[in-house]
Amino acid sequence: MSAPVIAAQGLTKRYGKATVVDGITFDVAKGEIFGLLGPNGAGKTTTILMMLGLTEVSGGEIRVLDHDPVRDPLAVKRRVGYLPDQVGFYDNLTAADNLAYTARLMGIPARERAKRLSDALARVRLADVAEKRVATFSRGMRQRLGLAEIVMKGAEIAILDEPTSGLDPQATIEFLEMIEGLKREGVTVLLSSHLLDQVQRVCDRVALFQGGRIVLMGTVAELARQVLGAGFVVEVEADAATDLVARFAAIPGVNSVARSGTDRYRLTADRDVRPEAARAVVAANGALRRLSVDDPSLGAIYARFFQRQASLEEGARDAA
Amino acid sequence: MRREGSPWQGLGPVFVKELSDHISSVRMLVLEILIIVIACAVVYVAIDGIRQTTAEDPFILLKLFTTGGSSPLSLLVILGFLIPLMAIALGFDAVNGEHNGRTMSRILSQPIYRDALLAGKFLAGLATLAIALLCLWLLVVGLGIIFLGVPPGGEEVARSLVFLLITLAYAGTWLALAILLSIVFRSAATAVLVALGLWLFLRLLWPLMVPGFASLISPPDPRYVLFGLPTPATVEWEHMLRSISPNELFNGAAISLLAPDTRAIGTVYMSQLQGAIMGSPLPLSESLAIAWPQAVALIAGVIVLFVAGYVVFQRQEVRA
């Protein structure tokens, strides 16, 4: 892994006595999509604002592209694009005029401006409404216009705060595709969301926020192993004369085998045991009809994690 | 800790955008029409009066600003009344409008400091007011030349241009106040109500309250009361308290420039009248010396109010 583009070390934000972000430490590598997950008010947006130097840091350290956003916010903001939660534009101006204003603020040279602007609008498929006033735009179009701004900036890091909340399914899919397009160009993406399946679909790694702390961090598979225990559930549907349960149980790595119905088996294992399971069915002269593995869902991880936390708290209260 | 990068980066684009917003806005159009129609009417009536009564006056052009002819309203009174209204209209939603339109965090994530945003907005408002005032000035001088048939003398033009600058400082005070209120209050309606409330208070109530406060601070001397004379100390206090209102400062400075025979603003002492030929005009430099304290107070008001807004804005959180 190359040097991280974002590195936070014990980052803390306090408002008066309330600690909103409580000593978080994380690294984001170049070119990955990093997800910030967690309920509203967990400190995700505040963390983002600290990365951009838009709010003061109370403690700890953060470096973005090897700059200190507290001391040198302009250097950071020149290379980082930010799409805020529920982004707004000047309603009385056209889409192109809105971008032209930010292009000037970005300091894009006049001769490049028109080209970069129209390229960016084409990228997010808004070229045909460029001369329409933003007041007429739907929420999805506004989000895309916000993304066009990041494309126009040529940002190395794109920070997207709740970019898909409130979008219809079609717009969401399109938007996620555009995010993956950014990744293909080598842009590092930081995505904050509470919509788990979307985060799971696009993110390489996620950090789960709760009460201002990062409680879990890693790839989805890693989190599944941490939270759900054994990571893989393999479902087999097969007919066989002999008893398959014993054969499945003999496969190394399988922790348990459950039989449901006459021909369905559910294997819980530490790793993906599909090849071995298929071999076992064939060896027993059985007919293999279906073989599938459940991807651990972030939703399940999330639910289980908070469940466990709640029961731990209850235990602690009882003990007290 | 020093921040890096220029605080003025982005000032130009913000200034140009805000100026074009102001000039093309319906709000400004209405106010400009209002001012120009009223001003033309007042000047026309004044010209009528001047034609009938004035025989010979070296400063006949300046009379256009100070006399109302048959009506009690002069251009000076109208300006003192309407300029705050115009300045408030330009500034009351300067900052909270960005918050409410959710454009603030998007704009501030561009490589600019907040300084540039605030200064750009203020300067654009001031420039708009300057353009409007200059148009008005040209209009008045033009009407004067057409209907009175007297070409303006050099000193008259100089005096009226200095008056224009003082009017601009007066407008700037109200603009800075309106912008300060737009920073403090998140709702534009609250900001405009508070601004108009202050305007009405300073315009109508404060002059009525001043004598009471003055005699509280410095009770009238019975020796003066005995002769039915005002106590000098009390009168001094009255004058000072009255000067809290920008309108009073503006009037004082404007009169001393537009009426060249003005020898003092407020209390006139015997020493000032010694050797004076009543009704004879003072040279421009002397009039400037008389207007100087008022002008400086107005400019100081602009700076103090702007700095107050700046400090509050720098400490404000970006998120709503």
PDB file of C-alpha atoms in Angstrom, chain A residues 36-40 44 139 162-167 172 176 191-203 206 298-299 302:
ATOM      1  CA  LEU A  36     -17.993   6.228   6.527  1.00  0.00           C
ATOM      2  CA  LEU A  37     -20.945   4.446   8.045  1.00  0.00           C
ATOM      3  CA  GLY A  38     -23.077   5.084  11.010  1.00  0.00           C
ATOM      4  CA  PRO A  39     -26.283   6.566  12.351  1.00  0.00           C
ATOM      5  CA  ASN A  40     -27.016  10.283  11.997  1.00  0.00           C
ATOM      6  CA  LYS A  44     -19.282  11.572  10.088  1.00  0.00           C
ATOM      7  CA  ARG A 139     -32.689  16.240  -6.439  1.00  0.00           C
ATOM      8  CA  GLU A 162     -24.773  11.190   1.937  1.00  0.00           C
ATOM      9  CA  PRO A 163     -24.796  11.471  -1.861  1.00  0.00           C
ATOM     10  CA  THR A 164     -27.606   9.012  -2.478  1.00  0.00           C
ATOM     11  CA  SER A 165     -30.041   9.749   0.324  1.00  0.00           C
ATOM     12  CA  GLY A 166     -33.370  10.808  -1.068  1.00  0.00           C
ATOM     13  CA  LEU A 167     -32.699   9.590  -4.601  1.00  0.00           C
ATOM     14  CA  THR A 172     -29.102   5.894  -7.091  1.00  0.00           C
ATOM     15  CA  LEU A 176     -23.116   4.794  -7.824  1.00  0.00           C
ATOM     16  CA  LEU A 191     -18.311   8.189   0.928  1.00  0.00           C
ATOM     17  CA  SER A 192     -20.456   8.834   3.961  1.00  0.00           C
ATOM     18  CA  SER A 193     -23.796   7.115   4.112  1.00  0.00           C
ATOM     19  CA  HIS A 194     -26.264   5.279   6.268  1.00  0.00           C
ATOM     20  CA  LEU A 195     -27.583   3.244   3.342  1.00  0.00           C
ATOM     21  CA  LEU A 196     -25.760   0.006   3.916  1.00  0.00           C
ATOM     22  CA  ASP A 197     -26.305  -1.997   0.761  1.00  0.00           C
ATOM     23  CA  GLN A 198     -25.056   0.901  -1.362  1.00  0.00           C
ATOM     24  CA  VAL A 199     -21.961   1.308   0.715  1.00  0.00           C
ATOM     25  CA  GLN A 200     -21.347  -2.389   0.455  1.00  0.00           C
ATOM     26  CA  ARG A 201     -21.759  -2.300  -3.293  1.00  0.00           C
ATOM     27  CA  VAL A 202     -19.087   0.303  -3.973  1.00  0.00           C
ATOM     28  CA  CYS A 203     -16.790   0.578  -0.966  1.00  0.00           C
ATOM     29  CA  VAL A 206     -15.626   0.914   5.603  1.00  0.00           C
ATOM     30  CA  LEU A 298     -23.294  -5.146   5.840  1.00  0.00           C
ATOM     31  CA  GLY A 299     -26.848  -4.876   7.066  1.00  0.00           C
ATOM     32  CA  TYR A 302     -24.556  -3.627  11.417  1.00  0.00           C
TER      33      TYR A 302
END
